Coordinates of C-alpha atoms in Angstrom, one line a residue:
M1 CA -11.1 -25.8 -24.2
S2 CA -12.1 -29.0 -26.2
R3 CA -14.6 -28.5 -28.9
A4 CA -16.8 -31.5 -27.7
P5 CA -18.7 -29.7 -25.0
V6 CA -19.4 -26.8 -27.3
D7 CA -20.5 -29.0 -30.0
D8 CA -22.9 -30.9 -27.7
L9 CA -24.3 -27.5 -26.5
A10 CA -24.9 -26.5 -30.0
R11 CA -26.9 -29.8 -31.0
T12 CA -28.8 -29.4 -27.7
I13 CA -29.9 -25.8 -28.7
E14 CA -30.8 -27.0 -32.2
S15 CA -32.8 -29.9 -30.9
Q16 CA -34.9 -27.6 -29.0
G17 CA -35.8 -25.6 -31.9
H18 CA -33.8 -22.5 -31.0
D19 CA -31.7 -20.6 -33.7
L20 CA -28.0 -20.8 -33.2
A21 CA -28.0 -17.1 -34.3
A22 CA -29.0 -14.9 -31.4
K23 CA -31.3 -12.7 -33.3
R24 CA -33.2 -11.9 -30.1
N25 CA -31.5 -9.8 -27.3
P26 CA -29.2 -12.1 -25.3
R27 CA -30.3 -10.3 -22.2
A28 CA -33.9 -11.4 -22.7
T29 CA -35.3 -14.5 -21.1
I30 CA -35.8 -17.6 -23.1
E31 CA -38.8 -19.8 -22.2
P32 CA -38.7 -23.5 -22.0
R33 CA -40.8 -25.5 -24.5
P34 CA -44.6 -25.8 -23.4
S35 CA -45.6 -28.9 -21.7
D36 CA -48.9 -30.7 -22.4
L37 CA -50.7 -29.7 -19.2
E38 CA -53.9 -28.4 -20.6
T39 CA -55.9 -30.5 -18.3
L40 CA -54.3 -29.0 -15.2
V41 CA -54.7 -25.5 -16.6
N42 CA -58.5 -26.1 -17.3
E43 CA -59.0 -27.6 -13.8
S44 CA -57.3 -24.7 -12.2
I45 CA -59.1 -22.0 -14.3
G46 CA -62.5 -23.7 -13.5
L47 CA -61.8 -23.4 -9.8
L48 CA -60.7 -19.7 -10.2
A49 CA -63.8 -18.7 -12.3
K50 CA -65.9 -18.9 -9.2
R51 CA -63.8 -16.0 -7.9
S52 CA -64.0 -13.2 -10.5
V53 CA -61.4 -10.5 -9.8
S54 CA -63.1 -7.9 -11.8
E55 CA -65.8 -7.8 -9.2
R56 CA -63.4 -6.9 -6.4
Y57 CA -60.8 -4.9 -8.2
E58 CA -61.1 -1.8 -10.4
E59 CA -58.5 -1.3 -13.1
L60 CA -57.1 2.2 -13.3
G61 CA -54.4 1.9 -16.0
V62 CA -51.4 0.1 -17.4
L63 CA -48.2 0.1 -15.1
G64 CA -46.0 -2.0 -17.5
V65 CA -45.9 -4.6 -20.3
G66 CA -43.6 -7.5 -20.6
G67 CA -43.0 -10.3 -23.0
M68 CA -46.2 -12.3 -22.3
G69 CA -47.9 -10.3 -19.5
V70 CA -49.3 -6.8 -18.7
V71 CA -49.4 -5.4 -15.3
K72 CA -52.2 -2.8 -14.6
L73 CA -52.8 -0.5 -11.6
G74 CA -55.8 -1.5 -9.6
Q75 CA -57.7 -0.6 -6.5
Q76 CA -59.0 -3.1 -4.2
R77 CA -62.7 -2.2 -3.5
S78 CA -63.0 -3.6 -0.1
L79 CA -59.8 -2.0 1.4
E80 CA -59.5 0.8 -1.1
R81 CA -55.8 0.2 -1.6
A82 CA -53.8 0.3 -4.7
V83 CA -52.7 -3.1 -6.1
A84 CA -51.0 -4.4 -9.2
L85 CA -53.1 -6.7 -11.5
K86 CA -51.0 -9.0 -13.7
S87 CA -52.6 -10.9 -16.6
L88 CA -51.7 -12.2 -20.1
K89 CA -51.4 -9.9 -23.1
D90 CA -54.3 -10.0 -25.6
G91 CA -53.7 -12.7 -28.1
L92 CA -51.4 -14.7 -26.0
E93 CA -54.0 -16.6 -24.1
S94 CA -52.6 -20.1 -24.7
P95 CA -52.6 -23.0 -22.3
S96 CA -48.7 -22.7 -21.9
A97 CA -49.0 -18.9 -21.2
R98 CA -51.8 -19.4 -18.7
L99 CA -49.8 -22.1 -17.0
K100 CA -46.8 -19.9 -16.7
L101 CA -48.9 -17.2 -15.2
L102 CA -50.5 -19.6 -12.7
R103 CA -47.2 -21.1 -11.8
E104 CA -45.8 -17.8 -11.0
A105 CA -48.7 -17.1 -8.8
W106 CA -48.5 -20.4 -7.0
I107 CA -44.7 -20.1 -6.5
T108 CA -44.7 -16.6 -5.3
G109 CA -47.7 -17.4 -3.0
K110 CA -45.5 -19.9 -1.3
L111 CA -42.8 -17.5 -0.8
E112 CA -43.9 -14.9 1.9
H113 CA -40.7 -13.0 2.4
P114 CA -39.8 -9.2 2.7
N115 CA -37.8 -9.3 -0.4
I116 CA -40.5 -11.1 -2.4
V117 CA -43.5 -9.3 -3.8
P118 CA -46.6 -10.6 -1.8
V119 CA -49.4 -12.2 -3.7
H120 CA -52.8 -10.8 -2.4
D121 CA -55.2 -12.9 -4.7
L122 CA -55.5 -15.1 -7.6
G123 CA -58.6 -15.3 -9.7
V124 CA -59.9 -14.7 -13.3
D125 CA -61.1 -11.7 -15.2
E126 CA -64.3 -11.2 -17.1
R127 CA -62.8 -13.2 -20.0
G128 CA -62.1 -16.2 -17.9
E129 CA -58.3 -15.5 -18.0
P130 CA -56.1 -15.9 -14.9
R131 CA -55.2 -12.7 -13.1
I132 CA -52.7 -12.3 -10.3
V133 CA -53.2 -9.6 -7.6
L134 CA -49.9 -8.4 -6.3
K135 CA -48.6 -5.7 -4.0
R136 CA -48.0 -2.6 -6.0
I137 CA -44.4 -1.5 -5.9
E138 CA -43.8 2.2 -6.3
G139 CA -40.3 2.2 -7.6
A140 CA -38.1 1.2 -10.4
S141 CA -36.2 -1.7 -11.6
W142 CA -32.7 -2.3 -10.3
S143 CA -31.3 -2.3 -13.9
S144 CA -32.2 1.3 -14.4
L145 CA -30.4 2.2 -11.1
L146 CA -27.4 0.0 -11.4
T147 CA -25.1 2.7 -12.9
D148 CA -27.0 5.9 -12.2
R149 CA -25.0 7.4 -9.4
D150 CA -26.7 10.6 -9.3
E151 CA -30.3 9.0 -9.2
V152 CA -29.2 6.7 -6.4
R153 CA -27.9 9.7 -4.5
R154 CA -30.9 11.6 -5.0
R155 CA -33.4 8.9 -4.2
F156 CA -31.6 7.0 -1.5
D157 CA -29.0 9.4 -0.2
S158 CA -26.3 7.0 -0.9
E159 CA -22.8 8.5 -1.9
D160 CA -21.2 5.1 -2.5
L161 CA -22.8 3.5 -5.6
L162 CA -20.9 0.2 -5.2
E163 CA -21.8 -0.4 -1.6
W164 CA -25.5 0.5 -2.3
N165 CA -25.6 -2.1 -5.2
L166 CA -23.8 -4.7 -3.2
R167 CA -26.4 -4.3 -0.3
V168 CA -29.2 -4.8 -2.7
L169 CA -27.4 -8.0 -3.9
L170 CA -27.4 -9.1 -0.3
E171 CA -31.1 -8.7 0.0
V172 CA -31.6 -10.6 -3.2
A173 CA -29.4 -13.4 -1.9
R174 CA -31.6 -13.5 1.3
A175 CA -34.8 -13.9 -0.9
L176 CA -33.1 -16.8 -2.8
H177 CA -32.0 -18.4 0.3
F178 CA -35.4 -18.3 1.6
A179 CA -36.8 -19.6 -1.7
H180 CA -34.2 -22.4 -1.7
A181 CA -35.4 -23.4 1.8
R182 CA -38.8 -23.8 0.4
G183 CA -37.6 -25.8 -2.3
I184 CA -37.8 -23.2 -5.2
V185 CA -35.1 -22.3 -7.6
H186 CA -35.5 -18.9 -9.5
R187 CA -33.5 -19.7 -12.6
D188 CA -33.8 -16.1 -14.1
L189 CA -32.0 -13.7 -11.6
K190 CA -30.7 -10.6 -13.3
P191 CA -30.9 -6.7 -12.3
E192 CA -34.1 -6.4 -14.6
N193 CA -35.9 -8.8 -12.4
V194 CA -35.3 -6.9 -9.2
M195 CA -37.5 -4.0 -8.2
I196 CA -36.3 -1.1 -5.9
G197 CA -39.1 0.5 -3.9
S198 CA -39.4 4.2 -3.2
F199 CA -37.9 3.8 0.2
G200 CA -35.2 1.3 -0.8
E201 CA -37.3 -1.9 -0.5
V202 CA -35.8 -4.7 -2.6
Y203 CA -38.0 -7.3 -4.3
L204 CA -37.0 -10.3 -6.3
V205 CA -39.7 -10.6 -9.0
D206 CA -40.6 -12.6 -12.1
W207 CA -40.7 -16.2 -10.8
G208 CA -42.0 -17.5 -14.2
L209 CA -39.1 -19.8 -14.8
A210 CA -38.9 -21.0 -11.2
V211 CA -38.8 -24.7 -10.6
A212 CA -39.3 -26.9 -7.5
L213 CA -36.6 -29.1 -6.1
E214 CA -39.1 -31.7 -4.7
D215 CA -42.4 -32.8 -5.9
D216 CA -45.3 -31.6 -3.6
G217 CA -47.8 -34.0 -5.0
T218 CA -49.9 -31.5 -6.9
S219 CA -48.0 -31.6 -10.2
R220 CA -48.6 -27.8 -10.3
L221 CA -44.9 -26.9 -10.2
P222 CA -42.3 -27.9 -12.8
L223 CA -39.6 -30.0 -11.2
A224 CA -35.8 -29.1 -11.4
R225 CA -34.8 -32.6 -12.4
D226 CA -37.1 -32.3 -15.5
A227 CA -35.8 -28.8 -16.4
T228 CA -33.7 -30.0 -19.3
D229 CA -34.8 -27.4 -21.9
L230 CA -32.7 -24.3 -22.6
A231 CA -34.3 -21.5 -20.2
G232 CA -33.0 -18.4 -18.8
T233 CA -31.2 -15.2 -19.8
P234 CA -28.3 -16.1 -22.1
S235 CA -26.1 -13.2 -21.0
Y236 CA -26.2 -14.6 -17.4
M237 CA -27.1 -18.4 -17.7
A238 CA -25.1 -21.1 -15.9
P239 CA -23.9 -24.1 -18.1
E240 CA -26.6 -26.4 -16.7
Q241 CA -29.4 -24.0 -18.1
W242 CA -28.4 -24.5 -21.6
G243 CA -30.0 -27.9 -21.6
G244 CA -28.3 -31.4 -21.1
A245 CA -25.3 -30.1 -19.2
G246 CA -26.3 -30.9 -15.7
T247 CA -29.2 -30.7 -13.2
V248 CA -30.6 -27.3 -12.3
G249 CA -30.4 -26.6 -8.6
V250 CA -29.7 -24.2 -5.8
R251 CA -26.0 -23.6 -7.1
T252 CA -27.7 -22.4 -10.4
D253 CA -29.0 -19.5 -8.6
V254 CA -25.7 -19.0 -6.9
Y255 CA -24.1 -18.8 -10.5
L256 CA -26.6 -16.1 -11.2
L257 CA -25.8 -14.1 -8.2
G258 CA -22.1 -14.2 -9.4
A259 CA -23.2 -13.1 -12.8
T260 CA -25.1 -10.2 -11.3
L261 CA -22.2 -9.3 -9.1
F262 CA -20.1 -9.2 -12.2
E263 CA -22.4 -6.8 -13.9
I264 CA -22.4 -4.4 -10.8
L265 CA -18.6 -4.4 -10.9
V266 CA -18.1 -4.1 -14.6
G267 CA -21.2 -2.3 -15.8
A268 CA -22.3 -5.1 -18.2
P269 CA -23.3 -8.8 -18.0
P270 CA -20.5 -11.4 -18.0
R271 CA -21.3 -12.4 -21.7
D272 CA -22.4 -11.1 -25.0
G273 CA -22.3 -12.6 -28.4
R274 CA -23.8 -13.0 -31.9
S275 CA -25.0 -16.4 -31.4
L276 CA -26.5 -18.6 -28.6
A277 CA -23.8 -21.3 -29.2
A278 CA -21.1 -18.6 -28.7
L279 CA -22.7 -17.5 -25.5
A280 CA -23.1 -21.2 -24.4
A281 CA -19.4 -21.8 -25.1
L282 CA -18.4 -18.9 -22.9
S283 CA -20.5 -20.2 -20.0
L284 CA -18.2 -23.2 -19.9
M285 CA -15.1 -21.1 -19.0
P286 CA -14.5 -19.2 -15.8
P287 CA -15.2 -15.4 -16.2
E288 CA -12.6 -13.0 -17.1
V289 CA -12.7 -10.3 -14.5
P290 CA -11.2 -7.0 -15.3
A291 CA -8.0 -6.0 -13.3
H292 CA -9.6 -2.8 -11.8
V293 CA -12.1 -5.0 -9.8
P294 CA -11.0 -5.3 -6.2
P295 CA -9.3 -8.7 -5.7
E296 CA -11.7 -9.7 -2.9
L297 CA -14.8 -9.2 -5.2
A298 CA -13.0 -10.7 -8.1
S299 CA -12.4 -13.9 -6.2
L300 CA -16.0 -14.0 -4.9
V301 CA -17.3 -13.7 -8.7
R302 CA -15.0 -16.4 -9.9
Q303 CA -15.9 -18.9 -7.2
A304 CA -19.7 -18.1 -7.7
M305 CA -19.3 -18.5 -11.5
Q306 CA -17.5 -21.7 -11.6
P307 CA -18.6 -23.7 -14.6
R308 CA -18.9 -26.8 -12.4
P309 CA -21.7 -26.5 -9.8
E310 CA -19.8 -28.4 -7.1
L311 CA -17.0 -25.8 -7.1
R312 CA -19.3 -22.8 -6.5
Y313 CA -20.5 -21.5 -3.2
E314 CA -22.7 -24.2 -1.6
S315 CA -25.7 -21.9 -1.2
A316 CA -27.1 -18.5 -1.6
E317 CA -26.5 -17.8 2.0
A318 CA -22.8 -18.8 1.8
F319 CA -22.5 -16.4 -1.0
R320 CA -24.3 -13.8 1.0
R321 CA -22.1 -14.3 4.1
A322 CA -19.0 -13.9 1.8
L323 CA -20.4 -10.8 0.4
S324 CA -21.4 -9.4 3.9
T325 CA -18.0 -10.2 5.1
Y326 CA -16.4 -8.3 2.4
L327 CA -18.6 -5.2 3.1
A328 CA -17.7 -5.4 6.7
R329 CA -14.1 -5.5 5.9
R330 CA -14.3 -3.2 2.9
G331 CA -13.0 -0.1 4.8
S332 CA -10.2 -2.1 6.3
L333 CA -9.2 -3.5 2.8
G334 CA -9.2 0.0 1.3
L335 CA -7.1 1.4 4.0
T336 CA -4.7 -1.6 3.6
R337 CA -4.4 -1.0 -0.1
D338 CA -3.7 2.7 0.4
A339 CA -1.0 1.9 3.1
M340 CA 0.6 -0.7 1.0
D341 CA 1.0 1.8 -1.8
R342 CA 2.6 4.3 0.7
A343 CA 4.7 1.4 2.0
G344 CA 6.1 0.9 -1.5
Q345 CA 7.0 4.5 -1.7
L346 CA 8.6 4.3 1.8
D347 CA 10.7 1.5 0.6
A348 CA 11.9 3.7 -2.3
M349 CA 12.6 6.6 0.1
L350 CA 14.8 4.2 2.4
S351 CA 16.7 2.9 -0.6
A352 CA 17.7 6.4 -1.8
R353 CA 21.3 7.6 -1.2
E354 CA 20.1 11.0 0.1
V355 CA 17.4 10.6 2.6
D356 CA 15.4 13.3 4.5
R357 CA 14.6 11.9 8.0
V358 CA 11.6 14.3 8.5
A359 CA 10.1 13.2 5.2
I360 CA 10.7 9.5 6.0
Y361 CA 9.0 9.7 9.2
Q362 CA 6.1 11.7 8.0
H363 CA 5.6 9.0 5.2
F364 CA 6.2 6.2 7.8
G365 CA 3.6 7.8 10.2
A366 CA 1.0 7.7 7.4
V367 CA 1.8 4.1 6.7
R368 CA 1.7 3.0 10.2
F369 CA -1.6 4.9 10.9
G370 CA -3.1 3.3 7.7
F371 CA -2.3 -0.2 8.9
F372 CA -3.3 0.4 12.4
E373 CA -6.8 1.8 11.2
A374 CA -7.2 -1.2 8.9
L375 CA -6.4 -3.6 11.9
R376 CA -8.8 -1.6 14.1
S377 CA -11.7 -2.1 11.9
W378 CA -10.7 -5.8 11.1
P379 CA -8.2 -7.3 13.6
E380 CA -7.8 -10.4 11.6
N381 CA -6.6 -8.5 8.5
E382 CA -3.4 -10.4 7.9
V383 CA -2.4 -8.4 4.8
A384 CA -2.4 -5.2 7.1
R385 CA -0.6 -7.0 9.9
T386 CA 2.1 -8.3 7.5
G387 CA 2.4 -4.9 5.8
L388 CA 2.8 -3.0 9.1
L389 CA 5.5 -5.5 10.4
R390 CA 7.4 -5.1 7.1
A391 CA 7.3 -1.5 7.3
V392 CA 8.4 -1.3 10.9
R393 CA 11.1 -3.8 10.2
A394 CA 12.4 -1.7 7.3
M395 CA 12.5 1.4 9.6
I396 CA 14.4 -0.6 12.3
E397 CA 17.0 -1.6 9.6
F398 CA 17.1 2.2 8.6
E399 CA 17.7 3.4 12.1
L400 CA 20.4 0.7 12.8
G401 CA 22.1 1.8 9.7
D402 CA 21.8 5.4 10.4
G403 CA 23.2 5.1 13.8
D404 CA 20.0 5.7 15.9
P405 CA 19.5 2.4 17.8
L406 CA 17.3 4.1 20.4
S407 CA 14.7 5.0 17.7
A408 CA 15.0 1.3 16.5
Q409 CA 14.3 0.1 20.1
A410 CA 11.2 2.2 20.2
L411 CA 9.9 0.8 17.0
L412 CA 10.2 -2.7 18.4
A413 CA 7.1 -2.3 20.4
D414 CA 5.2 -2.8 17.1
V415 CA 7.0 -6.0 16.3
P416 CA 6.1 -9.4 17.7
E417 CA 8.8 -11.4 19.5
D418 CA 11.7 -11.7 17.3
A419 CA 14.8 -12.8 19.4
A420 CA 17.3 -12.2 16.6
L421 CA 16.1 -8.7 15.9
E422 CA 15.8 -7.7 19.4
A423 CA 19.4 -9.1 20.1
R424 CA 20.7 -6.8 17.2
V425 CA 19.0 -3.8 18.4
A426 CA 20.0 -4.5 22.1
E427 CA 23.8 -4.7 21.0
A428 CA 23.5 -1.6 19.0
V429 CA 21.8 0.3 21.9
R430 CA 24.6 -0.9 24.3
A431 CA 27.4 0.3 21.8
H432 CA 25.5 3.5 21.3
R433 CA 25.2 4.2 25.0
E434 CA 28.9 3.4 25.6
E435 CA 29.8 5.8 22.7
Q436 CA 27.5 8.5 24.2
E437 CA 28.9 8.0 27.6
T438 CA 32.5 8.4 26.2
L439 CA 31.3 11.5 24.4
R440 CA 29.7 13.0 27.5
A441 CA 33.0 12.2 29.6
T442 CA 34.9 13.9 26.9
Q443 CA 32.6 16.8 26.8
R444 CA 32.9 17.1 30.6
D445 CA 36.7 16.8 30.4
Y446 CA 36.9 19.8 28.2
D447 CA 34.1 21.8 29.7
P448 CA 35.6 25.3 30.7
S449 CA 32.9 25.9 33.1
L450 CA 33.8 22.9 35.4
G451 CA 36.4 23.9 38.1
R452 CA 36.2 27.5 37.1
R453 CA 35.7 28.7 40.7
T454 CA 38.7 26.8 41.7
R455 CA 40.9 28.1 39.1
W456 CA 39.7 31.7 39.9
V457 CA 40.6 31.1 43.6
V458 CA 44.0 29.5 43.0
S459 CA 44.8 32.3 40.4
V460 CA 43.9 35.1 42.9
I461 CA 45.9 33.6 45.8
F462 CA 48.9 32.4 43.7
G463 CA 48.9 35.5 41.5
T464 CA 48.8 37.8 44.6
V465 CA 51.7 36.0 46.4
W466 CA 53.7 35.7 43.1
T467 CA 53.3 39.3 42.4
I468 CA 54.4 40.5 45.9
V469 CA 57.4 38.1 46.3
P470 CA 59.5 39.9 43.5
L471 CA 58.7 43.3 45.1
L472 CA 59.6 42.1 48.6
L473 CA 62.9 40.7 47.3
W474 CA 63.7 43.9 45.3
W475 CA 63.2 45.9 48.6
A476 CA 65.3 43.3 50.6
Y477 CA 68.2 43.5 48.2
D478 CA 68.2 47.3 48.2
A479 CA 68.0 47.5 51.9
G480 CA 70.8 45.1 52.4
V481 CA 68.6 42.6 54.3
L482 CA 69.3 39.9 51.7
E483 CA 72.1 39.3 49.4
S484 CA 71.4 38.2 45.8
S485 CA 73.0 34.7 45.1
H486 CA 72.4 31.6 43.2
L487 CA 71.4 29.6 46.3
G488 CA 68.9 32.2 47.2
H489 CA 67.3 31.9 43.9
L490 CA 67.2 28.1 44.2
I491 CA 65.8 28.3 47.7
A492 CA 63.2 30.9 46.6
N493 CA 62.1 28.7 43.8
L494 CA 61.9 25.6 46.1
L495 CA 59.8 27.5 48.6
L496 CA 57.5 28.7 45.7
C497 CA 57.1 25.2 44.5
A498 CA 56.1 24.1 47.9
F499 CA 53.5 26.7 48.2
G500 CA 52.1 25.7 44.7
A501 CA 52.1 22.1 45.9
A502 CA 50.2 22.8 49.0
L503 CA 47.7 24.9 47.0
F504 CA 47.3 22.2 44.5
Y505 CA 46.7 19.6 47.3
W506 CA 43.9 21.7 48.7
A507 CA 42.3 22.1 45.4
R508 CA 43.2 18.6 44.0
A509 CA 39.7 17.3 43.5
S510 CA 38.7 20.1 41.2
M511 CA 42.1 20.6 39.6
T512 CA 42.2 17.0 38.4
R513 CA 38.6 16.9 37.4
T514 CA 38.9 18.1 33.7
A515 CA 41.4 17.9 31.1
I516 CA 41.7 21.8 31.2
N517 CA 42.5 21.8 34.7
R518 CA 44.9 19.0 34.5
G519 CA 46.7 20.8 31.6
I520 CA 47.0 24.0 33.6
V521 CA 48.6 21.9 36.4
G522 CA 50.9 20.2 34.1
V523 CA 52.1 23.5 32.5
M524 CA 52.6 25.1 35.9
T525 CA 54.5 22.2 37.1
A526 CA 56.6 21.9 33.9
A527 CA 57.3 25.8 34.3
F528 CA 58.4 25.5 37.9
I529 CA 60.7 22.5 37.1
A530 CA 62.1 24.4 34.2
Q531 CA 62.7 27.5 36.4
I532 CA 64.5 25.3 38.9
L533 CA 66.7 23.9 36.2
V534 CA 67.4 27.4 34.9
S535 CA 68.4 28.4 38.5
I536 CA 70.7 25.4 38.7
G537 CA 72.2 25.9 35.3
C538 CA 72.9 29.5 35.9
W539 CA 74.6 28.7 39.2
I540 CA 76.8 26.1 37.5
A541 CA 77.5 28.4 34.4
R542 CA 78.3 31.3 36.8
V543 CA 75.7 33.5 35.1
P544 CA 75.4 36.8 37.0
T545 CA 72.6 36.7 39.5
N546 CA 71.0 39.8 38.2
L547 CA 70.1 37.8 35.0
V548 CA 68.7 34.7 36.6
L549 CA 65.2 36.4 37.3
V550 CA 65.2 37.6 33.6
M551 CA 65.8 34.0 32.5
Y552 CA 62.7 33.0 34.5
M553 CA 60.7 35.4 32.5
A554 CA 61.8 33.7 29.3
V555 CA 60.7 30.5 30.9
W556 CA 57.3 31.9 31.6
T557 CA 56.9 33.4 28.2
G558 CA 57.5 29.9 26.7
T559 CA 55.1 28.4 29.4
A560 CA 52.3 30.9 28.5
G561 CA 52.8 30.2 24.8
A562 CA 52.5 26.6 25.5
A563 CA 49.3 27.1 27.2
V564 CA 47.7 29.4 24.7
A565 CA 47.2 26.8 21.9
P566 CA 45.9 23.6 23.6
I567 CA 44.4 25.0 26.9
E568 CA 43.3 28.6 26.8
S569 CA 43.8 30.9 23.8
R570 CA 42.7 34.0 25.7
L571 CA 46.0 33.7 27.8
W572 CA 47.9 35.5 25.0
P573 CA 48.2 38.9 27.0
T574 CA 50.3 36.8 29.5
M575 CA 52.6 35.5 26.8
V576 CA 53.1 38.9 25.4
S577 CA 53.5 40.4 28.8
F578 CA 56.4 38.0 29.9
G579 CA 57.9 38.4 26.5
L580 CA 58.2 42.1 26.7
C581 CA 59.4 42.0 30.4
F582 CA 62.0 39.5 29.4
L583 CA 63.3 41.9 26.7
A584 CA 63.1 44.7 29.0
G585 CA 65.0 42.8 31.7
T586 CA 67.9 41.9 29.3
Y587 CA 68.3 45.6 28.5
A588 CA 67.8 47.0 32.1
P589 CA 68.5 44.1 34.6
E590 CA 68.3 46.4 37.5
Y591 CA 64.5 46.6 37.0
R592 CA 64.2 42.7 36.9
H593 CA 62.2 42.4 40.1
L594 CA 59.7 45.2 39.0
L595 CA 59.3 43.5 35.6
A596 CA 58.9 40.1 37.0
A597 CA 56.1 41.6 39.4
I598 CA 54.5 43.1 36.3
G599 CA 54.6 39.9 34.3
N600 CA 53.3 38.0 37.3
A601 CA 50.5 40.6 37.9
V602 CA 49.4 40.3 34.3
L603 CA 49.3 36.6 34.6
S604 CA 47.1 36.9 37.7
A605 CA 44.8 39.5 36.2
N606 CA 44.5 37.5 33.0
A607 CA 43.5 34.3 34.7
T608 CA 41.2 36.2 37.2
F609 CA 39.5 37.8 34.2
L610 CA 38.9 34.6 32.3
W611 CA 37.6 32.8 35.4
R612 CA 35.7 35.7 36.9
R613 CA 32.2 35.6 38.3
P614 CA 32.6 32.4 40.5
E615 CA 29.1 33.0 41.8
E616 CA 28.0 31.2 38.5
D617 CA 29.5 27.9 40.1
I618 CA 27.3 28.2 43.2
P619 CA 24.5 25.9 41.7
E620 CA 27.2 23.4 40.8
M621 CA 28.6 23.5 44.3
R622 CA 25.1 22.9 45.9
R623 CA 24.6 20.0 43.5
R624 CA 27.8 18.4 44.6
I625 CA 27.1 19.1 48.3
Q626 CA 23.6 17.5 48.0
A627 CA 25.2 14.6 46.1
R628 CA 27.7 13.8 48.9
R629 CA 24.8 14.1 51.6
Q630 CA 22.9 11.4 49.6
G631 CA 25.8 9.2 49.3
R632 CA 26.1 9.6 45.4
D633 CA 29.3 10.4 43.6
P634 CA 29.2 14.2 42.8
D635 CA 31.2 13.6 39.7
A636 CA 28.6 11.1 38.1

């Protein structure tokens, strides 16, 4: 900052007869130099002398003593009500002091407002000195309550000291706006000059430094345009109050509102120093608001306390509206700050390599709820809206990266139209559904419960036939009805294959429905082809016919083994049985038919046991029948 304005202020202070050293309390009010208005004072006192206050009011005791005046408790005889009697202190009865007291009465008398102490009367006492009769305020100064959380809670049942103080300031701003509308500027607003009644009433008092914006023609009130002397309370004063730095006006009181708000937030006035010059220099700079102050209130203080009046709020009412708006939005702003902190923690969780989905969604739920509540109480809260969208988008990206596009799609409901993001999510959902459908198809394909009834029926029918046929052949050969030959074996195989093909055709829908069924059909088909090839090979090689059936058991041993691993591991008894029958047949070929029947019976029993309880398929049968009746695909 240039030294020129500071030096000018110092010379102005010296020219007015003030010490540069602030030997006095910088929070105490500095009075302007007295004007030569003794004639006006004497005329006014002469008129008031005809109305002696002492005759109508009884003094009961002292309520308080100020720099120049004393306030006593009085009782109005006619109404028997308590009043406050304000007069000059003994020894200070000078024309300038009398004028100050009279002006305070004249100004306050013009300002009938709920937040300004009413003047009941103005007269003189038995000494001929002016005395103001005011409403008695039963309460305390705001300065004594400003930081006393316990006393505010006890007296006014308020748990939130900041909000209580801000609401007091709103009432003060109302009083100032009213005064400004009546052409009066206070010039000495500070917590010490505000009284709080027993029931929370707010009164702006001490109008001794007030000036008028317009001349009312009586010359009673000092004019703002003539207020070039240093006047006010140094710890709070606007630059134009130091004398010669500009014209005092409505925005001077706006500055003082900002200075008072600063004290509410920080606990001390905006300035303190060892000299008036230092304090004056500080007034030429914007205030330094501590970092702990809510940013919305810090902004309000800075605008109200701009050194240049034209940069401040245009009126006390504009300041009041801004403060009232903050109070209305305070809950929303607090929720927004909390949600933003949680959103930062959520970002850290999403960035971590190891993530706990439950913890993430619990945290996201808290973030989302906080922003939603903030927007519910203040729908225009753009910080909350932006924070919510950012958190939702982060969760969508997380779900897309984690392979859960359906959750990402659900989150889109909280995001305004975003074509690119919606297209990404839609494509991910499509790919996910295709993958899930493929997985479901695979699961259906390898579901052992599907087609179990058909497998059971086929195994019972085919197993029964297959078990009986070797026994019948054994009887026929022993009885001489048939003669064992290679051609006979080949024909028997072909007839058995034809029977199996007919059975497959009857059960084709179910036997081709799953990979398990198709695998069984494939293995059986391969076994019968192999059996036919063995029959033909044995015929060509002229292998004795009594060994052909034994060779078949070797084929079925391999077939059962091939089915155990990929299709059904519980078919191992069949594999073991055919293997043992094959070995026994090589040792005793004469029992080949019995051994083949035993092997076939074990296979039939094994399959029947695996696919037993066909009644469990009845619900599935009913579902398929119902689907066909409705014209739907039963396999869908």
